[in-house]
mmCIF file with all atom_site columns, C-alpha atoms in Angstrom:
data_model
loop_
_atom_site.group_PDB
_atom_site.id
_atom_site.type_symbol
_atom_site.label_atom_id
_atom_site.label_alt_id
_atom_site.label_comp_id
_atom_site.label_asym_id
_atom_site.label_entity_id
_atom_site.label_seq_id
_atom_site.pdbx_PDB_ins_code
_atom_site.Cartn_x
_atom_site.Cartn_y
_atom_site.Cartn_z
_atom_site.occupancy
_atom_site.B_iso_or_equiv
_atom_site.pdbx_formal_charge
_atom_site.auth_seq_id
_atom_site.auth_comp_id
_atom_site.auth_asym_id
_atom_site.auth_atom_id
_atom_site.pdbx_PDB_model_num
ATOM 1  C CA . MET U 1 1  ? 5.459   -9.768  3.266   1.00 79.00 ? 1  MET U CA 1
ATOM 2  C CA . LYS U 1 2  ? 5.359   -10.517 -0.125  1.00 89.00 ? 2  LYS U CA 1
ATOM 3  C CA . LEU U 1 3  ? 1.967   -8.593  -1.912  1.00 92.00 ? 3  LEU U CA 1
ATOM 4  C CA . LYS U 1 4  ? 1.587   -9.332  -5.898  1.00 95.00 ? 4  LYS U CA 1
ATOM 5  C CA . VAL U 1 5  ? 1.124   -6.352  -7.499  1.00 96.00 ? 5  VAL U CA 1
ATOM 6  C CA . ILE U 1 6  ? -0.629  -5.969  -11.470 1.00 96.00 ? 6  ILE U CA 1
ATOM 7  C CA . ILE U 1 7  ? 1.304   -3.421  -13.400 1.00 97.00 ? 7  ILE U CA 1
ATOM 8  C CA . HIS U 1 8  ? -0.035  -1.948  -16.738 1.00 97.00 ? 8  HIS U CA 1
ATOM 9  C CA . GLU U 1 9  ? 1.058   0.564   -19.217 1.00 96.00 ? 9  GLU U CA 1
ATOM 10 C CA . ALA U 1 10 ? -0.608  3.449   -19.499 1.00 95.00 ? 10 ALA U CA 1
ATOM 11 C CA . GLU U 1 11 ? -2.405  4.729   -22.490 1.00 94.00 ? 11 GLU U CA 1
ATOM 12 C CA . GLU U 1 12 ? -0.832  7.796   -22.574 1.00 94.00 ? 12 GLU U CA 1
ATOM 13 C CA . GLY U 1 13 ? 2.506   7.063   -20.980 1.00 96.00 ? 13 GLY U CA 1
ATOM 14 C CA . GLY U 1 14 ? 3.945   5.412   -18.012 1.00 97.00 ? 14 GLY U CA 1
ATOM 15 C CA . TYR U 1 15 ? 2.598   2.699   -15.823 1.00 97.00 ? 15 TYR U CA 1
ATOM 16 C CA . TRP U 1 16 ? -0.009  2.632   -13.336 1.00 97.00 ? 16 TRP U CA 1
ATOM 17 C CA . ALA U 1 17 ? -0.182  -0.603  -10.786 1.00 97.00 ? 17 ALA U CA 1
ATOM 18 C CA . GLU U 1 18 ? -2.539  -2.381  -8.716  1.00 96.00 ? 18 GLU U CA 1
ATOM 19 C CA . VAL U 1 19 ? -3.018  -3.951  -5.447  1.00 95.00 ? 19 VAL U CA 1
ATOM 20 C CA . PRO U 1 20 ? -5.750  -6.938  -5.523  1.00 94.00 ? 20 PRO U CA 1
ATOM 21 C CA . ALA U 1 21 ? -4.837  -8.413  -1.674  1.00 93.00 ? 21 ALA U CA 1
ATOM 22 C CA . ILE U 1 22 ? -5.434  -4.560  -1.477  1.00 92.00 ? 22 ILE U CA 1
ATOM 23 C CA . PRO U 1 23 ? -8.798  -3.414  -2.461  1.00 91.00 ? 23 PRO U CA 1
ATOM 24 C CA . GLY U 1 24 ? -8.820  0.103   -3.708  1.00 92.00 ? 24 GLY U CA 1
ATOM 25 C CA . CYS U 1 25 ? -4.606  0.297   -3.421  1.00 94.00 ? 25 CYS U CA 1
ATOM 26 C CA . ALA U 1 26 ? -3.598  1.319   -6.373  1.00 96.00 ? 26 ALA U CA 1
ATOM 27 C CA . THR U 1 27 ? -0.888  4.349   -7.940  1.00 97.00 ? 27 THR U CA 1
ATOM 28 C CA . GLN U 1 28 ? 1.179   5.034   -10.945 1.00 97.00 ? 28 GLN U CA 1
ATOM 29 C CA . GLY U 1 29 ? 4.300   6.781   -12.773 1.00 97.00 ? 29 GLY U CA 1
ATOM 30 C CA . ASP U 1 30 ? 6.026   8.189   -15.140 1.00 98.00 ? 30 ASP U CA 1
ATOM 31 C CA . THR U 1 31 ? 8.818   5.340   -14.920 1.00 97.00 ? 31 THR U CA 1
ATOM 32 C CA . PHE U 1 32 ? 8.419   2.313   -13.842 1.00 97.00 ? 32 PHE U CA 1
ATOM 33 C CA . GLU U 1 33 ? 11.370  3.446   -11.186 1.00 97.00 ? 33 GLU U CA 1
ATOM 34 C CA . GLU U 1 34 ? 9.425   5.816   -9.987  1.00 98.00 ? 34 GLU U CA 1
ATOM 35 C CA . LEU U 1 35 ? 6.005   3.534   -10.042 1.00 97.00 ? 35 LEU U CA 1
ATOM 36 C CA . LEU U 1 36 ? 8.054   0.944   -8.141  1.00 96.00 ? 36 LEU U CA 1
ATOM 37 C CA . GLN U 1 37 ? 8.427   4.163   -4.898  1.00 97.00 ? 37 GLN U CA 1
ATOM 38 C CA . ASN U 1 38 ? 5.121   5.469   -5.131  1.00 97.00 ? 38 ASN U CA 1
ATOM 39 C CA . LEU U 1 39 ? 3.758   1.330   -4.514  1.00 96.00 ? 39 LEU U CA 1
ATOM 40 C CA . TYR U 1 40 ? 5.614   1.130   -0.953  1.00 95.00 ? 40 TYR U CA 1
ATOM 41 C CA . GLU U 1 41 ? 4.263   4.705   -0.446  1.00 95.00 ? 41 GLU U CA 1
ATOM 42 C CA . ALA U 1 42 ? 0.697   3.458   -1.409  1.00 95.00 ? 42 ALA U CA 1
ATOM 43 C CA . ILE U 1 43 ? 0.739   0.286   -0.019  1.00 94.00 ? 43 ILE U CA 1
ATOM 44 C CA . GLU U 1 44 ? 1.885   1.143   3.522   1.00 92.00 ? 44 GLU U CA 1
ATOM 45 C CA . GLY U 1 45 ? -0.990  4.765   3.224   1.00 92.00 ? 45 GLY U CA 1
ATOM 46 C CA . CYS U 1 46 ? -3.361  1.895   2.469   1.00 91.00 ? 46 CYS U CA 1
ATOM 47 C CA . LEU U 1 47 ? -2.070  -0.366  5.016   1.00 88.00 ? 47 LEU U CA 1
ATOM 48 C CA . SER U 1 48 ? -2.380  2.901   8.225   1.00 85.00 ? 48 SER U CA 1
ATOM 49 C CA . VAL U 1 49 ? -4.538  2.994   10.799  1.00 65.00 ? 49 VAL U CA 1
ATOM 50 C CA . ASP U 1 50 ? -5.023  5.779   12.625  1.00 66.00 ? 50 ASP U CA 1
ATOM 51 C CA . ILE U 1 51 ? -4.703  4.477   16.711  1.00 63.00 ? 51 ILE U CA 1
ATOM 52 C CA . GLU U 1 52 ? -6.322  7.871   17.928  1.00 67.00 ? 52 GLU U CA 1
ATOM 53 C CA . SER U 1 53 ? -9.678  6.685   16.212  1.00 68.00 ? 53 SER U CA 1
ATOM 54 C CA . ILE U 1 54 ? -9.716  2.945   17.248  1.00 74.00 ? 54 ILE U CA 1
ATOM 55 C CA . GLU U 1 55 ? -11.779 2.820   21.383  1.00 83.00 ? 55 GLU U CA 1
ATOM 56 C CA . THR U 1 56 ? -9.401  1.056   23.680  1.00 82.00 ? 56 THR U CA 1
ATOM 57 C CA . THR U 1 57 ? -9.330  0.387   27.092  1.00 88.00 ? 57 THR U CA 1
ATOM 58 C CA . ASP U 1 58 ? -6.745  -0.349  29.837  1.00 89.00 ? 58 ASP U CA 1
ATOM 59 C CA . LYS U 1 59 ? -7.083  -4.064  29.355  1.00 91.00 ? 59 LYS U CA 1
ATOM 60 C CA . ASP U 1 60 ? -6.304  -3.978  25.481  1.00 86.00 ? 60 ASP U CA 1
ATOM 61 C CA . ARG U 1 61 ? -2.835  -3.855  24.037  1.00 82.00 ? 61 ARG U CA 1
ATOM 62 C CA . ILE U 1 62 ? -1.283  -2.143  20.568  1.00 76.00 ? 62 ILE U CA 1
ATOM 63 C CA . MET U 1 63 ? 1.287   -3.626  19.139  1.00 77.00 ? 63 MET U CA 1
ATOM 64 C CA . GLU U 1 64 ? 2.913   -3.171  15.984  1.00 75.00 ? 64 GLU U CA 1
ATOM 65 C CA . ILE U 1 65 ? 3.995   -6.525  13.899  1.00 71.00 ? 65 ILE U CA 1
ATOM 66 C CA . ALA U 1 66 ? 6.513   -7.016  10.985  1.00 72.00 ? 66 ALA U CA 1
ATOM 67 C CA . ILE U 1 67 ? 5.005   -9.883  8.665   1.00 61.00 ? 67 ILE U CA 1
#
Protein backbone atom coordinates (compact mmCIF):
# COMPACT_ATOMS: atom_id res chain seq x y z
CA MET A 1 0.00 0.00 0.00
CA LYS A 2 1.25 3.47 -0.81
CA LEU A 3 -0.11 6.52 0.97
CA LYS A 4 0.64 10.15 0.35
CA VAL A 5 1.48 12.21 3.41
CA ILE A 6 1.83 15.96 3.79
CA ILE A 7 4.89 16.96 5.81
CA HIS A 8 4.98 20.37 7.45
CA GLU A 9 7.79 22.17 9.23
CA ALA A 10 6.58 23.03 12.73
CA GLU A 11 6.90 26.67 13.82
CA GLU A 12 8.53 25.62 17.09
CA GLY A 13 10.98 23.31 15.28
CA GLY A 14 10.72 19.76 14.05
CA TYR A 15 8.04 18.43 11.73
CA TRP A 16 4.47 17.28 11.72
CA ALA A 17 2.64 15.25 9.09
CA GLU A 18 -0.89 14.30 8.15
CA VAL A 19 -2.31 11.47 6.04
CA PRO A 20 -5.20 12.86 3.97
CA ALA A 21 -6.50 9.38 3.03
CA ILE A 22 -7.01 8.57 6.74
CA PRO A 23 -8.97 11.36 8.44
CA GLY A 24 -7.51 12.30 11.80
CA CYS A 25 -4.22 10.49 11.21
CA ALA A 26 -1.37 12.86 12.06
CA THR A 27 1.89 12.79 14.00
CA GLN A 28 5.02 14.82 14.72
CA GLY A 29 8.73 14.42 15.29
CA ASP A 30 11.71 16.50 16.37
CA THR A 31 13.74 15.22 13.40
CA PHE A 32 12.72 14.00 9.96
CA GLU A 33 13.82 10.47 10.86
CA GLU A 34 11.72 10.51 14.04
CA LEU A 35 8.76 11.82 12.03
CA LEU A 36 9.03 8.92 9.57
CA GLN A 37 9.13 6.37 12.38
CA ASN A 38 6.14 8.01 14.05
CA LEU A 39 4.25 8.04 10.74
CA TYR A 40 4.47 4.27 10.42
CA GLU A 41 3.20 3.86 13.97
CA ALA A 42 0.40 6.41 13.48
CA ILE A 43 -0.82 4.81 10.25
CA GLU A 44 -0.77 1.35 11.80
CA GLY A 45 -2.73 2.64 14.78
CA CYS A 46 -5.27 4.44 12.62
CA LEU A 47 -5.87 1.36 10.48
CA SER A 48 -6.06 -1.18 13.30
CA VAL A 49 -9.47 -2.36 14.41
CA ASP A 50 -10.40 -4.13 17.63
CA ILE A 51 -11.86 -7.39 16.28
CA GLU A 52 -13.27 -8.32 19.69
CA SER A 53 -15.71 -5.40 19.54
CA ILE A 54 -17.23 -6.60 16.24
CA GLU A 55 -20.06 -9.15 16.39
CA THR A 56 -19.52 -12.17 14.16
CA THR A 57 -21.34 -15.43 13.56
CA ASP A 58 -20.11 -18.92 12.71
CA LYS A 59 -20.66 -18.11 9.03
CA ASP A 60 -18.31 -15.08 9.13
CA ARG A 61 -14.58 -15.20 8.42
CA ILE A 62 -11.87 -12.92 9.72
CA MET A 63 -8.91 -12.46 7.38
CA GLU A 64 -5.83 -10.29 7.41
CA ILE A 65 -4.67 -9.04 4.02
CA ALA A 66 -1.70 -6.96 2.91
CA ILE A 67 -2.28 -4.22 0.38
